XYZ file of C-alpha atoms in Angstrom:
428
model
C 54.138 -8.853 169.931
C 51.511 -5.511 170.689
C 53.361 -3.933 168.365
C 54.218 -6.497 165.108
C 50.357 -6.998 165.468
C 49.953 -2.845 164.928
C 52.359 -2.043 162.193
C 50.647 -5.090 160.674
C 46.703 -2.853 160.519
C 48.598 0.197 159.531
C 49.681 -1.748 156.565
C 46.100 -3.025 155.506
C 44.794 0.459 156.366
C 47.959 1.211 153.407
C 46.788 -0.998 151.127
C 43.468 0.119 150.849
C 43.371 3.433 151.069
C 45.459 3.265 147.657
C 43.245 1.258 146.360
C 40.319 3.085 147.310
C 42.773 6.598 145.645
C 43.191 4.083 141.919
C 39.287 3.604 141.923
C 38.396 7.991 142.805
C 41.609 8.185 140.276
C 39.310 5.834 138.186
C 36.213 7.388 138.561
C 37.222 11.256 137.493
C 39.152 10.139 134.600
C 35.462 8.626 133.876
C 33.678 12.123 134.550
C 36.187 13.719 132.340
C 35.859 11.848 129.484
C 32.229 11.617 129.623
C 32.003 15.891 130.145
C 34.376 16.575 126.859
C 33.005 13.865 124.949
C 29.342 15.925 126.377
C 31.165 19.121 125.696
C 32.093 18.015 122.150
C 28.900 17.698 120.823
C 27.017 20.552 118.888
C 23.591 20.979 118.333
C 22.152 22.500 114.865
C 21.695 25.474 114.466
C 18.203 27.848 113.513
C 19.575 27.176 110.044
C 20.714 23.215 109.785
C 17.704 22.178 111.385
C 15.885 24.222 109.167
C 17.573 23.094 106.225
C 15.327 21.662 103.568
C 15.665 17.647 103.283
C 17.392 15.519 101.413
C 20.106 17.053 99.716
C 20.051 20.511 100.575
C 22.720 22.560 103.073
C 22.340 25.354 104.950
C 24.199 28.308 106.866
C 23.828 31.780 108.157
C 23.855 32.945 104.682
C 23.014 30.034 102.336
C 19.873 28.113 101.119
C 21.661 25.414 98.638
C 19.784 22.858 97.136
C 21.540 21.391 93.814
C 19.555 19.450 91.591
C 17.772 17.694 94.966
C 15.042 16.359 92.171
C 11.403 18.052 94.457
C 9.087 18.295 92.449
C 6.731 20.779 93.324
C 7.446 24.359 94.594
C 6.240 23.520 98.220
C 9.963 23.587 98.697
C 10.577 26.824 99.094
C 8.016 26.947 102.175
C 10.558 26.052 104.180
C 12.582 28.617 103.814
C 10.900 31.193 106.539
C 12.483 35.168 107.566
C 12.500 33.969 110.889
C 14.223 30.947 110.175
C 16.074 32.412 107.956
C 16.730 36.058 108.708
C 20.021 36.239 107.394
C 20.057 35.206 104.352
C 21.632 36.744 101.202
C 22.085 33.716 98.695
C 19.009 30.411 97.630
C 20.871 27.668 94.630
C 17.745 26.469 93.576
C 18.380 24.502 90.939
C 17.787 20.500 89.246
C 13.841 20.619 90.218
C 10.738 20.503 88.885
C 8.632 23.290 89.671
C 6.606 24.189 87.168
C 3.743 26.570 87.128
C 5.943 29.151 90.131
C 3.513 32.224 89.795
C 0.888 32.052 92.816
C 4.558 32.987 94.519
C 7.832 31.098 95.617
C 7.672 32.032 100.271
C 4.938 31.607 101.971
C 2.615 34.866 102.267
C 3.445 37.724 104.534
C 7.147 36.781 104.812
C 9.658 39.258 102.745
C 13.321 37.887 102.260
C 14.697 41.324 102.717
C 18.396 40.543 103.141
C 18.569 38.395 99.352
C 20.360 39.790 97.054
C 20.651 36.015 94.018
C 19.011 34.262 94.071
C 20.329 31.139 91.171
C 16.580 29.155 89.890
C 18.705 27.462 86.658
C 17.063 24.410 85.748
C 14.312 23.678 86.944
C 11.135 23.779 84.398
C 9.929 26.670 85.217
C 6.468 27.020 82.739
C 3.756 29.965 84.557
C 5.696 32.814 86.300
C 3.791 36.610 87.313
C 4.205 39.812 89.263
C 3.258 37.115 93.011
C 6.454 35.429 91.805
C 8.862 37.666 93.277
C 7.386 39.609 95.381
C 8.875 38.490 98.452
C 12.390 39.364 97.699
C 12.448 42.900 96.878
C 16.167 43.352 97.650
C 17.784 39.952 94.448
C 21.061 41.951 92.777
C 21.019 39.256 90.260
C 18.871 36.217 89.299
C 19.556 33.251 87.224
C 16.511 31.639 85.580
C 18.770 30.593 82.325
C 17.512 26.959 81.290
C 13.874 26.925 82.078
C 10.373 26.730 79.652
C 8.994 29.638 80.132
C 5.796 30.011 78.535
C 3.064 31.644 80.257
C 3.837 35.171 81.980
C 2.078 37.241 84.083
C 2.602 41.633 84.296
C 5.146 43.325 85.828
C 6.863 39.917 87.246
C 9.792 41.645 88.051
C 8.783 44.491 88.864
C 9.347 43.902 92.439
C 12.789 43.725 92.200
C 13.560 46.902 91.858
C 17.723 46.635 92.836
C 17.923 44.252 90.236
C 20.890 44.361 88.601
C 21.740 41.298 86.257
C 18.600 39.185 84.441
C 20.302 35.857 82.942
C 17.735 33.877 80.885
C 19.835 32.305 79.128
C 17.022 29.243 76.907
C 14.647 30.434 79.563
C 12.200 30.818 77.414
C 9.623 27.879 75.865
C 8.772 26.989 72.417
C 6.170 28.625 71.557
C 5.361 30.807 67.842
C 7.361 33.473 66.295
C 5.104 36.088 67.513
C 3.697 35.179 70.929
C 7.000 34.399 71.252
C 7.709 38.669 70.727
C 4.973 38.832 72.986
C 5.907 37.209 75.338
C 9.336 38.505 75.649
C 7.455 42.135 76.039
C 5.322 41.829 78.740
C 7.843 40.364 81.297
C 9.282 43.432 80.307
C 7.113 45.238 81.082
C 7.661 47.414 84.297
C 4.047 49.982 85.179
C 5.013 52.583 87.166
C 9.393 54.150 86.765
C 10.076 50.765 85.363
C 14.300 48.833 85.645
C 16.248 52.121 86.812
C 19.059 49.828 88.466
C 19.472 46.979 85.964
C 21.993 46.760 83.617
C 23.491 42.923 81.179
C 20.220 41.230 79.972
C 20.918 37.899 79.176
C 18.148 36.595 76.205
C 20.615 34.166 74.736
C 20.019 31.123 73.172
C 15.792 31.412 72.989
C 14.978 30.481 69.585
C 14.046 34.274 68.628
C 13.407 35.352 64.922
C 11.605 38.752 66.805
C 11.073 41.362 69.232
C 8.486 44.382 69.296
C 10.327 47.408 68.856
C 9.040 48.986 72.317
C 10.373 44.843 74.169
C 13.361 47.311 76.434
C 11.914 50.532 76.520
C 11.325 49.971 79.604
C 14.845 49.628 81.144
C 16.667 52.614 81.252
C 19.727 52.261 82.519
C 20.340 48.284 80.769
C 23.927 48.942 79.431
C 24.937 44.874 78.887
C 22.185 42.911 75.801
C 23.491 39.824 74.908
C 20.482 38.504 71.839
C 23.355 35.699 70.365
C 21.947 32.286 69.601
C 19.186 33.255 68.557
C 16.649 33.547 65.416
C 16.445 36.501 64.307
C 17.506 39.431 60.485
C 17.177 42.434 61.432
C 16.540 44.607 65.377
C 14.651 47.682 65.298
C 14.358 49.983 69.377
C 11.988 52.509 69.627
C 12.864 56.202 69.885
C 14.555 57.280 72.833
C 14.431 53.207 74.095
C 18.147 52.088 75.686
C 19.504 54.902 75.783
C 22.826 53.380 77.631
C 23.055 50.491 76.188
C 26.350 50.488 76.011
C 27.764 46.892 74.328
C 24.821 44.362 72.209
C 25.859 40.571 70.888
C 23.572 40.442 67.834
C 25.959 37.161 67.352
C 25.665 32.716 65.432
C 21.672 34.462 64.091
C 20.776 35.613 60.751
C 21.135 38.516 60.192
C 22.824 39.246 55.884
C 23.163 43.768 56.481
C 23.190 45.894 59.085
C 21.924 49.056 58.941
C 23.895 52.024 59.775
C 19.845 53.529 62.294
C 21.884 50.882 64.764
C 24.467 53.301 65.952
C 21.348 56.178 65.575
C 18.758 55.288 67.202
C 21.608 53.719 69.645
C 23.686 56.739 70.657
C 25.536 55.087 73.836
C 26.456 51.596 71.548
C 30.271 51.532 70.905
C 30.247 47.642 71.655
C 29.020 45.554 69.213
C 29.396 41.199 68.582
C 28.356 40.924 64.692
C 30.320 37.243 64.245
C 28.388 33.734 63.171
C 26.259 35.296 61.023
C 25.418 34.615 57.358
C 26.676 37.776 55.886
C 26.658 39.106 51.955
C 29.449 41.874 51.950
C 27.525 43.747 48.833
C 26.887 46.929 48.285
C 23.981 47.037 51.032
C 26.774 46.892 53.554
C 29.277 48.910 52.131
C 27.538 51.671 54.836
C 27.630 50.313 57.742
C 31.350 48.455 57.341
C 32.970 52.549 56.770
C 30.941 53.545 60.269
C 32.593 49.472 62.157
C 36.220 51.694 60.594
C 35.791 53.793 63.023
C 38.303 53.592 66.024
C 34.945 54.536 68.632
C 33.657 51.051 67.664
C 34.566 48.505 69.225
C 33.722 45.256 67.534
C 34.292 41.700 69.405
C 35.103 38.477 67.418
C 35.993 40.430 64.412
C 38.143 37.355 63.430
C 35.325 35.812 62.961
C 32.754 38.018 61.404
C 32.937 36.863 57.659
C 31.090 36.721 54.320
C 29.125 33.728 53.844
C 28.089 35.594 50.194
C 28.372 36.778 47.577
C 30.835 33.048 46.073
C 33.651 36.121 45.551
C 34.065 36.311 48.781
C 32.587 34.073 50.819
C 34.781 33.147 53.765
C 36.715 36.167 53.372
C 36.473 37.735 56.976
C 34.820 41.810 56.898
C 36.880 43.997 58.806
C 40.097 42.500 56.529
C 37.987 43.652 52.882
C 40.226 46.312 50.809
C 38.118 46.644 48.175
C 35.345 48.899 48.317
C 32.010 46.496 49.048
C 30.491 47.991 45.460
C 33.252 47.970 43.174
C 31.526 45.065 41.475
C 29.048 46.742 39.667
C 30.900 49.634 38.488
C 33.655 47.299 38.155
C 31.175 46.238 35.299
C 30.123 48.706 33.792
C 33.582 50.000 32.600
C 34.178 47.185 30.867
C 31.624 47.550 28.875
C 33.015 51.218 28.039
C 36.898 50.303 29.031
C 38.637 52.202 25.753
C 40.046 48.213 23.770
C 35.481 48.416 23.390
C 35.552 51.651 22.646
C 36.388 51.152 18.761
C 34.395 47.322 18.330
C 31.091 48.394 20.123
C 30.986 51.711 17.792
C 31.281 49.854 14.496
C 28.737 46.876 16.169
C 26.348 49.211 16.685
C 27.423 51.592 14.161
C 26.224 48.177 12.194
C 23.088 47.252 13.625
C 22.438 51.470 13.367
C 22.890 50.498 9.552
C 20.531 47.339 9.194
C 18.294 48.714 11.440
C 17.738 52.135 9.254
C 17.474 50.204 5.535
C 14.538 47.999 7.264
C 11.504 47.790 5.004
C 10.777 49.681 8.464
C 11.771 52.026 11.072
C 9.068 50.853 13.708
C 10.086 48.381 16.434
C 7.474 45.263 16.103
C 6.799 41.624 16.003
C 5.187 41.693 13.613
C 7.852 43.970 11.254
C 10.539 42.291 12.853
C 9.276 38.661 12.406
C 9.111 39.848 8.519
C 12.614 41.198 8.346
C 14.285 37.525 9.974
C 11.298 35.305 8.517
C 14.823 35.108 4.863
C 16.622 32.637 7.042
C 19.948 33.795 3.023
C 18.953 37.565 3.481
C 19.745 37.218 7.236
C 22.808 35.300 7.001
C 24.422 36.593 4.287
C 23.949 40.047 5.997
C 25.602 39.129 9.082
C 28.463 37.523 7.234
C 29.310 40.947 6.095
C 28.941 43.011 8.722
C 31.376 39.894 10.354
C 34.262 40.795 8.030
C 33.706 44.362 8.411
C 34.185 44.260 12.209
C 37.253 42.009 11.756
C 39.138 43.503 9.436
C 38.064 47.325 11.507
C 39.120 45.590 14.676
C 42.959 44.335 12.732
C 43.627 48.568 12.069
C 42.495 48.986 15.067
C 44.975 47.096 17.086
C 47.482 48.378 14.990
C 47.513 51.669 15.346
C 46.198 51.118 19.511
C 48.907 52.135 20.356
C 48.320 55.668 19.559
C 45.555 55.529 21.280
C 46.121 57.102 24.863
C 45.042 55.492 28.251
C 43.659 56.484 30.798
C 45.421 56.175 33.941
C 44.104 52.992 36.321
C 42.126 55.239 39.269
C 41.845 53.738 42.645
C 38.207 53.081 44.117
C 36.873 52.323 47.809
C 38.822 53.013 51.081
C 42.208 51.374 52.321
C 40.742 48.706 54.575
C 39.435 48.001 57.824
C 40.892 48.228 61.279
C 40.684 44.348 62.002
C 40.741 44.332 65.885
C 41.182 40.815 67.412
C 42.305 41.511 70.203
C 38.781 43.246 71.314
C 37.833 42.866 74.856
C 34.620 42.318 76.268
C 33.447 44.891 78.682
C 33.603 44.767 81.948
C 30.559 44.427 83.528
C 28.507 44.359 86.945
């Protein structure tokens, strides 16, 4: 009996122990789940915690705020140097900043690694030398689609390493002369100038004229885009733009071009003059002959057509075979052509006879009136001249086959070479 009681006691102990083991396993599993959950939670990085809100995405090297609709430039004050020590790209678009002449970032801070800054479509109206003071390492700056109407001197000079500046549609509407002054001020430099700047885009700014010395401080500029403006001429001062290789003057209001363009731009090799209202007459002849040379490359040749005169309207400048000065010469030649020699001589002869038989040889208005006052005398004389001329012309036509004629002579040049496959040169 004692033995049975002992067995029952042991069995109860085993059951109790098994229950305790299951409880321990549940507790351990719970602890493991909680530990895994805690381990999976990630605290924000320094850059993420300092990222402007709302609508911005930040990491170690990038701050991107697209169409964030900020109403002032205070958002830049949140991008501190200590919070973003390695930032190299800043994209801030679709805002209404207005005046940013006091500087973008906190005074005294410098973003030494920032190399690309995109400020497209921010309604910027005013800039100064303080605006980009904290970004000396920027190489690529995009200011497209703004409304800049005021600028201080030396705006871009703090950016010593600037290589590309895109100001397409960045200049606000102003009178033509005032806009030329504004653009000239924007590119002033107090010291060495823009040595690294290789490409400048000023397209679609309604520019009507530019000062000759506007780009003189851009010592290393290789590509200049002035397309989609209202320019009718383009001149540069002596020793300016000496490194310029490619020039885009397409979609302006040019009617002719001068060969002095190449004389003043010694490195120029690529030019786009497409979609201009070209007047293809003798004034364009020197330029057309120069364009024929193989050392020059013309982009968009298929879109470079004549607008006037009517005889050449719509024709491609690079496919014209005739001499652009030929029309005037042909008119002169036609007047003195072999078929006209005899009849013209007769006309001149009878006119001379008429004048010699007139009451006086002095060609005053008063004497001419006296001569032609007699309508009957004039008609009789005119009929005599006409009859004599007709008889002489018939005799000439009968014997003209015996008269040797000049052989036709070819004038002009064989035509400009077409280069529709020309490509834009590669730049930064």
